Short mmCIF file of C-alpha atoms in Angstrom, two decimals:
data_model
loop_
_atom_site.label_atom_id
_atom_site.label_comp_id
_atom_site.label_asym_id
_atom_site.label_seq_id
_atom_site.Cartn_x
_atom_site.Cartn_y
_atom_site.Cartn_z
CA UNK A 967 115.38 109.40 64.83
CA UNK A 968 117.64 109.01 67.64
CA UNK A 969 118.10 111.56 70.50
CA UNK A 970 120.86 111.73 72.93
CA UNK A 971 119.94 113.10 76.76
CA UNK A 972 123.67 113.66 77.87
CA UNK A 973 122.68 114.32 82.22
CA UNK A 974 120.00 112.08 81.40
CA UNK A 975 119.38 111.04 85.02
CA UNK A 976 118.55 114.35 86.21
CA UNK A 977 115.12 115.20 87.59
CA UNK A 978 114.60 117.74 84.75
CA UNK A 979 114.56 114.65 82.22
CA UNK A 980 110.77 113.16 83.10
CA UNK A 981 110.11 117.49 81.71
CA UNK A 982 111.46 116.62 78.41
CA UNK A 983 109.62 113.34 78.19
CA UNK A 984 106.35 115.06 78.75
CA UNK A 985 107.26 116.83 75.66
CA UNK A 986 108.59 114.28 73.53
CA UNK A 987 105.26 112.45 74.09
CA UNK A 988 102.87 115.64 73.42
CA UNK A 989 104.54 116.69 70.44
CA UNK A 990 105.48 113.57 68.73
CA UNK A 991 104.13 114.84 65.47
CA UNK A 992 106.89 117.48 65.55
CA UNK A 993 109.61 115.16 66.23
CA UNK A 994 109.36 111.35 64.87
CA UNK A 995 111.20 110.28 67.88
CA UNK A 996 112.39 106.52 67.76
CA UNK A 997 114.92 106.30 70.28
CA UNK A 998 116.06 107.79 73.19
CA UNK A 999 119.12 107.30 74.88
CA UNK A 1000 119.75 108.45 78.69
CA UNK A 1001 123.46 109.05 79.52
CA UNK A 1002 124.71 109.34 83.06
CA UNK A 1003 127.22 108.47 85.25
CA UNK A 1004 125.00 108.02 88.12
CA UNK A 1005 122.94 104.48 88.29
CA UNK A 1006 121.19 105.69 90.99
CA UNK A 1007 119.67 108.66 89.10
CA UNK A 1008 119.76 106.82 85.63
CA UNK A 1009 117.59 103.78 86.71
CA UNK A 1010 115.14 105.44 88.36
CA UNK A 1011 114.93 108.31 85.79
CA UNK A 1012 115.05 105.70 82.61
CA UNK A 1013 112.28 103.77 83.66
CA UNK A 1014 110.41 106.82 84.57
CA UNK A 1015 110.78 107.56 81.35
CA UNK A 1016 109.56 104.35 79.91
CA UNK A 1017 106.08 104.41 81.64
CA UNK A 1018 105.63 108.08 80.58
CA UNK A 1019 106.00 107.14 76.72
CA UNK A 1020 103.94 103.77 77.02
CA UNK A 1021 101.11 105.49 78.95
CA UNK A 1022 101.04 108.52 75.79
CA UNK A 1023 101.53 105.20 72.93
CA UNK A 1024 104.91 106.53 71.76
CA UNK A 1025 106.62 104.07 70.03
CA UNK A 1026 110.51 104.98 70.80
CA UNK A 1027 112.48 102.83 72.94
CA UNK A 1028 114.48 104.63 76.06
CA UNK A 1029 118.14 102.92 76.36
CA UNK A 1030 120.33 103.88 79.73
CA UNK A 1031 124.23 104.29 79.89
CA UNK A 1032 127.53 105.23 81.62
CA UNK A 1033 128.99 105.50 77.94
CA UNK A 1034 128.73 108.76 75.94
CA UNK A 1035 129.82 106.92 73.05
CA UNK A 1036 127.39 103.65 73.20
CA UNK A 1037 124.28 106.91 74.36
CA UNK A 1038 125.35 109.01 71.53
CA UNK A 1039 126.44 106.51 68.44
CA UNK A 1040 124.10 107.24 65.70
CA UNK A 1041 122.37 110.44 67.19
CA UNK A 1042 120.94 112.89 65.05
CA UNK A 1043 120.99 115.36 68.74
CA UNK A 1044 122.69 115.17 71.10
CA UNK A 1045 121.05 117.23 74.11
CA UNK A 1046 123.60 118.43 76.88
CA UNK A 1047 122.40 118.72 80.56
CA UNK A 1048 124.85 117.85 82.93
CA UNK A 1049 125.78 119.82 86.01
CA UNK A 1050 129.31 118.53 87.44
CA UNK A 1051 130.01 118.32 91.30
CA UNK A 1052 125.77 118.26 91.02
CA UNK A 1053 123.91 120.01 94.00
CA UNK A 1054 126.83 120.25 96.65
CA UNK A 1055 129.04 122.19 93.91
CA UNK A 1056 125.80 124.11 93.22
CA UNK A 1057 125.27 124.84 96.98
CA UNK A 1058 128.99 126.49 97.32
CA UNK A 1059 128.18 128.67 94.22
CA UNK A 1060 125.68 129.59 96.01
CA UNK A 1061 126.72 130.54 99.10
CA UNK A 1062 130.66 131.16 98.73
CA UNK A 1063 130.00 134.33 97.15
CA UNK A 1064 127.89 135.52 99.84
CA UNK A 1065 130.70 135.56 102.35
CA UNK A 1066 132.13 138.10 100.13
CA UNK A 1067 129.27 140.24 99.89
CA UNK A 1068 128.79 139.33 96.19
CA UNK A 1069 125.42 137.56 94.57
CA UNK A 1070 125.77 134.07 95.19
CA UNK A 1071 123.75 132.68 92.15
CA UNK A 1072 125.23 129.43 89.87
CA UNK A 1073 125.22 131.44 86.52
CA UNK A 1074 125.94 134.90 87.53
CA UNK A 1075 128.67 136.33 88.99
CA UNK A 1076 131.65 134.28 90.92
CA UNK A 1077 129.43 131.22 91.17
CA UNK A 1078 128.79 130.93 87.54
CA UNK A 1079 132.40 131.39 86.92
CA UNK A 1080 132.90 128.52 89.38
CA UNK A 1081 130.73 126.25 87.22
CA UNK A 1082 132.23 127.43 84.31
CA UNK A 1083 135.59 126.46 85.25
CA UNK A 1084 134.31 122.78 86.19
CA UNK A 1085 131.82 122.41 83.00
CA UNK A 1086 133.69 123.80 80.02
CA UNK A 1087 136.41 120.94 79.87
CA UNK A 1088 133.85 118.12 81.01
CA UNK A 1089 131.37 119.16 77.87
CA UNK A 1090 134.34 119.63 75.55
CA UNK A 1091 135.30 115.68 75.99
CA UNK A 1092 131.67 114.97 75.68
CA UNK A 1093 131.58 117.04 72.23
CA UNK A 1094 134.90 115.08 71.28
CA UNK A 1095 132.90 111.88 71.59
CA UNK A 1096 129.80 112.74 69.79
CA UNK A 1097 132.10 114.25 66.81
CA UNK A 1098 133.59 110.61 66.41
CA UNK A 1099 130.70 108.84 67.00
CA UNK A 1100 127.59 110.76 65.69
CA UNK A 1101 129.06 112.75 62.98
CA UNK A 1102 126.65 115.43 61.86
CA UNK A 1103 125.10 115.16 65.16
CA UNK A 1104 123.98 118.54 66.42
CA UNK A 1105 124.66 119.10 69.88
CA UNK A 1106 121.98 121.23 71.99
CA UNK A 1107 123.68 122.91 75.13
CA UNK A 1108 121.11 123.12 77.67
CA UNK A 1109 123.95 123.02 80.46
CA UNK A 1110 125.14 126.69 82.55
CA UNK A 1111 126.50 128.92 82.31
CA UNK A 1112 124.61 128.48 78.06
CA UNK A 1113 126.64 131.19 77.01
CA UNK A 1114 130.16 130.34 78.09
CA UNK A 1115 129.59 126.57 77.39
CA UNK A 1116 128.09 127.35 73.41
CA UNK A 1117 130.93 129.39 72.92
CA UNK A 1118 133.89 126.84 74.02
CA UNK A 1119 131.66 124.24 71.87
CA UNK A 1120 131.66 126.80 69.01
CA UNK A 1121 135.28 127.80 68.97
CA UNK A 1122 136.03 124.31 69.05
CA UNK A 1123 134.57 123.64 65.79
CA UNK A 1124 131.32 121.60 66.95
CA UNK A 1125 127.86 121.76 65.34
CA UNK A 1126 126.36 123.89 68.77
CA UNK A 1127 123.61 125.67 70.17
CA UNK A 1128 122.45 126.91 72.71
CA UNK A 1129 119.12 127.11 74.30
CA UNK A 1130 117.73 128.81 77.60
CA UNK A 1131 114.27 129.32 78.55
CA UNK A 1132 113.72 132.50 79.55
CA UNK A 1133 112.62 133.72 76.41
CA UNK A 1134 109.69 130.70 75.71
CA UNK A 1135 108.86 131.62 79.39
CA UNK A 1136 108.22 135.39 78.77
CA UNK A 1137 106.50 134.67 75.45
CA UNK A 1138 104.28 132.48 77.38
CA UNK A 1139 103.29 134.61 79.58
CA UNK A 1140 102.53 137.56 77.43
CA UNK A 1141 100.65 135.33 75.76
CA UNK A 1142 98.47 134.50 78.49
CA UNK A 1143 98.19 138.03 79.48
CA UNK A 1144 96.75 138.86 76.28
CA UNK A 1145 94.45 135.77 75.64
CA UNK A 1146 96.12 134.19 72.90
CA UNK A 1147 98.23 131.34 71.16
CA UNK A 1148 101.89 131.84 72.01
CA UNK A 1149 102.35 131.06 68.12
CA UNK A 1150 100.96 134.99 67.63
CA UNK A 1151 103.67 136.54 69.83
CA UNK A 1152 106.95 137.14 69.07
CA UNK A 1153 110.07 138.66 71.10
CA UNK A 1154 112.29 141.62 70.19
CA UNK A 1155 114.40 140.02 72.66
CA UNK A 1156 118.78 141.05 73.06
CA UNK A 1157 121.85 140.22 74.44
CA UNK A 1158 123.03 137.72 76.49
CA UNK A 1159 122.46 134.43 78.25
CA UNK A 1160 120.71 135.36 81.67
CA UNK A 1161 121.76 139.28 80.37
CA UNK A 1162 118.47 139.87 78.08
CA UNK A 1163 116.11 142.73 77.53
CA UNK A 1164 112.48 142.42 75.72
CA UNK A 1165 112.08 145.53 73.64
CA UNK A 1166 108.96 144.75 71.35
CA UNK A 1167 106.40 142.14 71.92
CA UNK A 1168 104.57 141.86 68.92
CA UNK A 1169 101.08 140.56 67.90
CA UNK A 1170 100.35 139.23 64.53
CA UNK A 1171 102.94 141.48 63.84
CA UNK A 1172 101.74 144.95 65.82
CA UNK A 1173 103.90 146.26 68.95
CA UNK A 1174 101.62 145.28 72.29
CA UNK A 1175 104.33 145.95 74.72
CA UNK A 1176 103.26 149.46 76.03
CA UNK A 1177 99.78 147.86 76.38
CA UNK A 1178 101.46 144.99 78.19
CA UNK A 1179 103.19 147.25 80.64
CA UNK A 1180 99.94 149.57 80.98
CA UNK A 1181 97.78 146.42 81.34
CA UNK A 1182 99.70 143.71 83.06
CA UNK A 1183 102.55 145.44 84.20
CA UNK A 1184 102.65 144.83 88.28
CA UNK A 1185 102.47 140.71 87.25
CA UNK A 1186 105.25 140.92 84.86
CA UNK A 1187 107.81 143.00 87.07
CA UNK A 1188 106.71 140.39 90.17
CA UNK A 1189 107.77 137.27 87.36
CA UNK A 1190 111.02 139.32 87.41
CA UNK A 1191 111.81 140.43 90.39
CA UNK A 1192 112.05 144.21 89.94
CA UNK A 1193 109.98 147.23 90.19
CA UNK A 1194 107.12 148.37 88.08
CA UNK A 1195 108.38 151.50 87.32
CA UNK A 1196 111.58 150.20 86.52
CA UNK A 1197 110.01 148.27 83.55
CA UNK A 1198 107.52 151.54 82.52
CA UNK A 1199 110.82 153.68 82.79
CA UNK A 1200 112.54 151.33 80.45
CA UNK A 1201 110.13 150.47 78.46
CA UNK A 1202 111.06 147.12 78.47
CA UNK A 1203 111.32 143.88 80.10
CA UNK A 1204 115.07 142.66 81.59
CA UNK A 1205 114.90 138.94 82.04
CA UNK A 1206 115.17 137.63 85.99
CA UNK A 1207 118.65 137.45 86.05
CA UNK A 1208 118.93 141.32 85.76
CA UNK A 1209 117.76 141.60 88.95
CA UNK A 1210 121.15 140.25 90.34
CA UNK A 1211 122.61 143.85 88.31
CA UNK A 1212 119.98 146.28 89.17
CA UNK A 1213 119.02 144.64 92.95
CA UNK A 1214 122.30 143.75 93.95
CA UNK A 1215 122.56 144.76 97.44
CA UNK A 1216 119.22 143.85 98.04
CA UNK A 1217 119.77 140.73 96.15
CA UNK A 1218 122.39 139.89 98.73
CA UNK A 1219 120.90 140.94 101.97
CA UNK A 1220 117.85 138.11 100.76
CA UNK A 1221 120.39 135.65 99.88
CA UNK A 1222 121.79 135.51 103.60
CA UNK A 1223 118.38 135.26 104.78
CA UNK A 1224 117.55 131.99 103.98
CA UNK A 1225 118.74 128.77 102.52
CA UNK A 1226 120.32 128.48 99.29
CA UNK A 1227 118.55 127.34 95.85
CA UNK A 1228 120.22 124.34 96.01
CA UNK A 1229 119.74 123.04 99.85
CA UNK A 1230 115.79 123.55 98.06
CA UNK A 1231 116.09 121.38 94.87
CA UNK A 1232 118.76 118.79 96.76
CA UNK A 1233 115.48 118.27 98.88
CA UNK A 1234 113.34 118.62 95.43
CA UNK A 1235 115.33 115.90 94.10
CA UNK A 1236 115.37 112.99 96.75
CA UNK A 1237 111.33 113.26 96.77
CA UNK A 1238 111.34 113.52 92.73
CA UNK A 1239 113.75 110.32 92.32
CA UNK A 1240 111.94 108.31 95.01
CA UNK A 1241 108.17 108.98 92.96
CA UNK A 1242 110.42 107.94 89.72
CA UNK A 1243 111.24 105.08 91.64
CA UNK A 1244 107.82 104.19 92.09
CA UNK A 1245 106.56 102.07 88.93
CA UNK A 1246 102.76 103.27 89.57
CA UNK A 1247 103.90 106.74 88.80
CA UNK A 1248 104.01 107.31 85.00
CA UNK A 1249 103.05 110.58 84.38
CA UNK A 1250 104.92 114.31 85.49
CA UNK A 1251 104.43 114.94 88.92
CA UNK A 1252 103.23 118.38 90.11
CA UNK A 1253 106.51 118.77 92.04
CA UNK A 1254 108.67 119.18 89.12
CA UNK A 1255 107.00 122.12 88.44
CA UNK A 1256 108.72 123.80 91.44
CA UNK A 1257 111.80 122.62 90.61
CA UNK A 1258 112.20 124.75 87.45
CA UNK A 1259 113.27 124.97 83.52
CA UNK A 1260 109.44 125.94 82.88
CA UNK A 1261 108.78 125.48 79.31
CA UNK A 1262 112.11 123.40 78.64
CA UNK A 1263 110.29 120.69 77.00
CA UNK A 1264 108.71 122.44 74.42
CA UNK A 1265 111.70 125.00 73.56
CA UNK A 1266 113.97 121.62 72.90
CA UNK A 1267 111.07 119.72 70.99
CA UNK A 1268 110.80 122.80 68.88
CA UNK A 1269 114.58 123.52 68.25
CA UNK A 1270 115.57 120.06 67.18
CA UNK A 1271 112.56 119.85 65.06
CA UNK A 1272 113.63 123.12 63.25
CA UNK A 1273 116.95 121.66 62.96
CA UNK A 1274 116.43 118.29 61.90
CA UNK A 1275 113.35 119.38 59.58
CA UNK A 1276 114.62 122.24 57.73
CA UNK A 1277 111.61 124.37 58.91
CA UNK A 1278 113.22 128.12 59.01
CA UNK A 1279 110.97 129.16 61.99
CA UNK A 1280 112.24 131.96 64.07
CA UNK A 1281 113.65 130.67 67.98
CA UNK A 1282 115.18 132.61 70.49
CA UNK A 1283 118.53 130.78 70.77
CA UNK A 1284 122.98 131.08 71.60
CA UNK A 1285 124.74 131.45 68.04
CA UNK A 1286 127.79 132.74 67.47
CA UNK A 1287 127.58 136.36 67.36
CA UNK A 1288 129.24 137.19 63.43
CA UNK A 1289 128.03 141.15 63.48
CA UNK A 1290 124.35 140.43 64.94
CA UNK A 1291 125.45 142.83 67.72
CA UNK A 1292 128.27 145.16 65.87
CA UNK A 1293 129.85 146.32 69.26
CA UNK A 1294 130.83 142.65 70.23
CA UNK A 1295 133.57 140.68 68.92
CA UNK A 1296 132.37 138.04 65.85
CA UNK A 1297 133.05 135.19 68.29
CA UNK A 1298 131.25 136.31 71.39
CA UNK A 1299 127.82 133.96 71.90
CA UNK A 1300 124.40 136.42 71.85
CA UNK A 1301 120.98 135.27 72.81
CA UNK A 1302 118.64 136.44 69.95
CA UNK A 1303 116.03 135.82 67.42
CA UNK A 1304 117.44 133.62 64.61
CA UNK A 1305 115.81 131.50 62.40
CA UNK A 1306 116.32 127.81 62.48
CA UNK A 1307 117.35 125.42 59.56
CA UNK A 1308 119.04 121.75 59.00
CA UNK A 1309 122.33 124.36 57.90
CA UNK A 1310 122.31 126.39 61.78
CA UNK A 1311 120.91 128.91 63.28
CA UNK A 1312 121.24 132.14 61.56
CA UNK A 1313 120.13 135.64 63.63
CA UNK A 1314 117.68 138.00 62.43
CA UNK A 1315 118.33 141.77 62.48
CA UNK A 1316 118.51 143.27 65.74
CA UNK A 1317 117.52 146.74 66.29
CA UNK A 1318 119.96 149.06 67.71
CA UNK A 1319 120.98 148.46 70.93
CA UNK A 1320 120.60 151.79 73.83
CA UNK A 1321 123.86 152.44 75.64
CA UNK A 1322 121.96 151.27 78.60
CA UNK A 1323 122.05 147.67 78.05
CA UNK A 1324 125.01 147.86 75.38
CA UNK A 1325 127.59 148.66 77.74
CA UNK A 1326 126.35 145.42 80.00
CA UNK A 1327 126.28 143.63 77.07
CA UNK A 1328 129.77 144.65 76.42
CA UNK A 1329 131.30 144.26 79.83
CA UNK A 1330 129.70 140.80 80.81
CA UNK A 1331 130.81 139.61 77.54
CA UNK A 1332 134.55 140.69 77.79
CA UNK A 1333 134.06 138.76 81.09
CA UNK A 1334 132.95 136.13 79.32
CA UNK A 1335 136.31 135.94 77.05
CA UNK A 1336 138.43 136.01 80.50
CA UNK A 1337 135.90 132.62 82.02
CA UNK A 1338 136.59 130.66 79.28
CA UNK A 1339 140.56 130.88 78.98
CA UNK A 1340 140.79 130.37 82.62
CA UNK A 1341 138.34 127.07 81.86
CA UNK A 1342 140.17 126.22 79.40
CA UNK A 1343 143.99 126.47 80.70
CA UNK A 1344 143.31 126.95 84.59
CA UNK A 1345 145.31 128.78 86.41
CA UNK A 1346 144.18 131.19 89.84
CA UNK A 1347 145.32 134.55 88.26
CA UNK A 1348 143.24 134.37 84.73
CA UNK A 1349 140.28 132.82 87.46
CA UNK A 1350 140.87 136.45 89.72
CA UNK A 1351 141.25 138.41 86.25
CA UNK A 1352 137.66 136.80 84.86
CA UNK A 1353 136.72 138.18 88.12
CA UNK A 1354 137.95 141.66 88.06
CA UNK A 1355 136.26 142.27 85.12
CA UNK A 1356 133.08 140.93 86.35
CA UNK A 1357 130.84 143.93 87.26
CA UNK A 1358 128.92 142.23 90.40
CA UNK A 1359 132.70 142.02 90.66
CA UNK A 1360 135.52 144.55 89.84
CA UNK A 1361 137.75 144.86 92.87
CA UNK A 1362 141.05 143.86 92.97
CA UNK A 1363 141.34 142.82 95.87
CA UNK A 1364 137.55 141.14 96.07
CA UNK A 1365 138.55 139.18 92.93
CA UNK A 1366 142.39 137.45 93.98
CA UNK A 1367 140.31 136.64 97.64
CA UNK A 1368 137.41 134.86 95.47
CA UNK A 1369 139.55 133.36 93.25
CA UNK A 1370 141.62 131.77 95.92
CA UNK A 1371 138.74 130.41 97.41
CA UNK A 1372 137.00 129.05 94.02
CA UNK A 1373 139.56 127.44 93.11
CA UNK A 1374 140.25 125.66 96.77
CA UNK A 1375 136.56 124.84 97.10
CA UNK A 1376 136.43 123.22 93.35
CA UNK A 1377 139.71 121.71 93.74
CA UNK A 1378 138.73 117.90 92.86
CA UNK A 1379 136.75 119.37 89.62
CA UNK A 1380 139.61 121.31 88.70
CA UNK A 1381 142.72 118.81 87.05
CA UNK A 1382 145.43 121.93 86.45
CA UNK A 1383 144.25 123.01 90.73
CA UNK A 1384 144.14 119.47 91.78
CA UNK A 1385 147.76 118.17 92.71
CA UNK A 1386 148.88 122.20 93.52
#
């Protein structure tokens, strides 16, 4: 089979190799093709790549290109990965915010709209491309904001879905807590992209997650960034990204007090491409374990193989909603359990949800609507109304002065902003 890496120079790519070349009995992997823009990412990164699958004996050939059509002709997947305006885009997410006393964080808030408004139309013409070249082709969006991005792929009629992996990472580390095989643990895990809650954790089927808390519960509020009691309160775990809701303030004041995520991984990156550069180095280097996506390898190898095999395991994944959550709209995107065949994804059934999270849920999602008509016909008001309705948002006056400056600072990524 044939695999597509669209962003196949990034750094994260040598990740996904690691797990092509464990798990090649999962996925009978025969080609893989890198696509990027960027030959001074792609060459180092493809032959990186190379020397990782000779030194494991896997027999697919890697092929490098500019071209999304010549990378994705004949794909069965087509794996999406791209950031646009890369690190120094990500660094004004970041950062822009700040100045206005809101999170500055590149899939929350202002800054995720911000790479919303510059990824939607960019992964659109890529979908456009594998629909006439790899018909049947499913396309995996790994790309942020996941949510946003699976929808506009979704309502535009492509075979999508999305993946994060911040449930594999929890599972993982319940796992560990409790001394087993991830295989034995599964997630009652709701809501959003980067807007999830872990109700249940189940062993072989029994609820462990008060023993969890009881047990392990200091480690896993640290791996989220929020407060023990918190978690015991709730009786349950919010994913990271919740801290930028509950923490806000706090959030903010840390922010401003040292440099941003991406000044870290720009610096990540130059040291990762030059050891990809090097052709003694064929195997994962320790560093790209600091520079995130924990666990990506494994969630992808295990989603396409579900999709491509017919297998009808249960992933955590981005479907379309279609009543899984009855208080959101059909078409919204939720991040659930659903189990996997060569027909889609289709979500399991979801407990109720506590007005506690559901009216997040809700509001980030009606947000959500607002982000992808203003990335999909442009404009500064529906940018300031996406942001209005944003609740790490929500002023008037807040959201027209953010918008303004989004839109100026993304100008060249932006074709309706550029010649205004």
């Amino acid at each position: 089979m044939k695999l597509a890496v669209v962003g196949g120079g990034s750094t994260y790519t040598p990740e996904l190799v690691d797990g092509f070349a464990r798990l090649r009995d999962e996925l009978p992997l025969t080609e893989l093709a890198l696509v990027d823009p960027d030959p001074a990412r792609l060459g180092p990164v493809a032959g990186m790549a190379r020397r990782m699958l000779a030194r494991a004996g896997h027999p697919a050939g890697v092929t490098a290109t500019a071209s999304v059509a010549e990378g994705v002709a004949g794909a069965q997947a087509v794996l999406l990965q791209l950031r646009v305006g890369g690190q120094a885009a990500r660094d004004v997410d970041e950062t822009l915010p700040l100045e206005c006393g809101c999170v500055g964080q590149e899939t929350t808030g202002a800054g995720g709209l911000a790479k919303a408004l510059r990824t939607v139309p960019v992964v659109l013409d890529i979908a456009e491309q594998v629909r006439r070249h790899a018909p049947g082709a499913w396309i995996v969006d790994f790309t942020n904001p996941v949510g946003i991005v699976t929808r506009a792929l979704l309502s535009a009629g492509h075979r999508a879905i999305g993946l994060c992996n911040v449930a594999i990472g929890l599972q993982r580390r319940f796992a560990a807590a409790l001394g087993v095989a991830p295989g034995r643990v599964s997630l009652g895990h709701v809501g959003l992209n980067h807007l999830t809650w872990v109700r249940s954790v189940r062993l072989d089927g029994a609820e462990v997650l008060p023993e969890l808390l009881d047990g392990h519960g200091e480690e896993i509020a640290d791996s989220v960034g929020l407060d023990v009691a918190l978690l015991r309160r709730l009786g349950a775990v919010p994913s990271y990204y919740l801290r930028y809701y509950y923490e806000h303030d706090r959030v903010v004041a840390e922010q401003r007090a040292k440099p941003s995520r991406a000044a870290e991984v720009a610096e990540m990156e130059s040291r990762l491409l030059e050891m990809y550069a090097d052709p003694s180095v064929d195997a994962k280097p320790e560093l790209l374990g600091k520079r995130g996506g924990a666990f990506y390898s494994e969630a992808a190898v295990a989603l396409i193989a579900s999709l491509l095999g017919d297998r009808g395991d249960t992933q955590v994944v981005n479907l379309r909603n279609d009543g899984a959550l009855p208080f959101l709209p059909d078409e919204a995107v939720v991040e659930v359990p659903a189990a996997i065949t060569s027909a889609g994804p289709r979500a399991l059934p979801v407990e109720p949800v506590e007005p506690l999270y559901a009216g997040l849920i809700a509001h980030v999602t009606a947000y959500e609507t607002l982000a992808l008509e203003a990335a999909l016909h442009g404009g500064e008001e529906r940018v300031a109304d996406a942001l209005l309705a944003h609740p790490l948002v929500g002023q008037a006056s807040l959201a027209g002065d953010l918008a303004r400056r989004l839109v100026e600072a993304n100008r060249r990524h932006l074709p309706w902003a550029a010649g205004a």
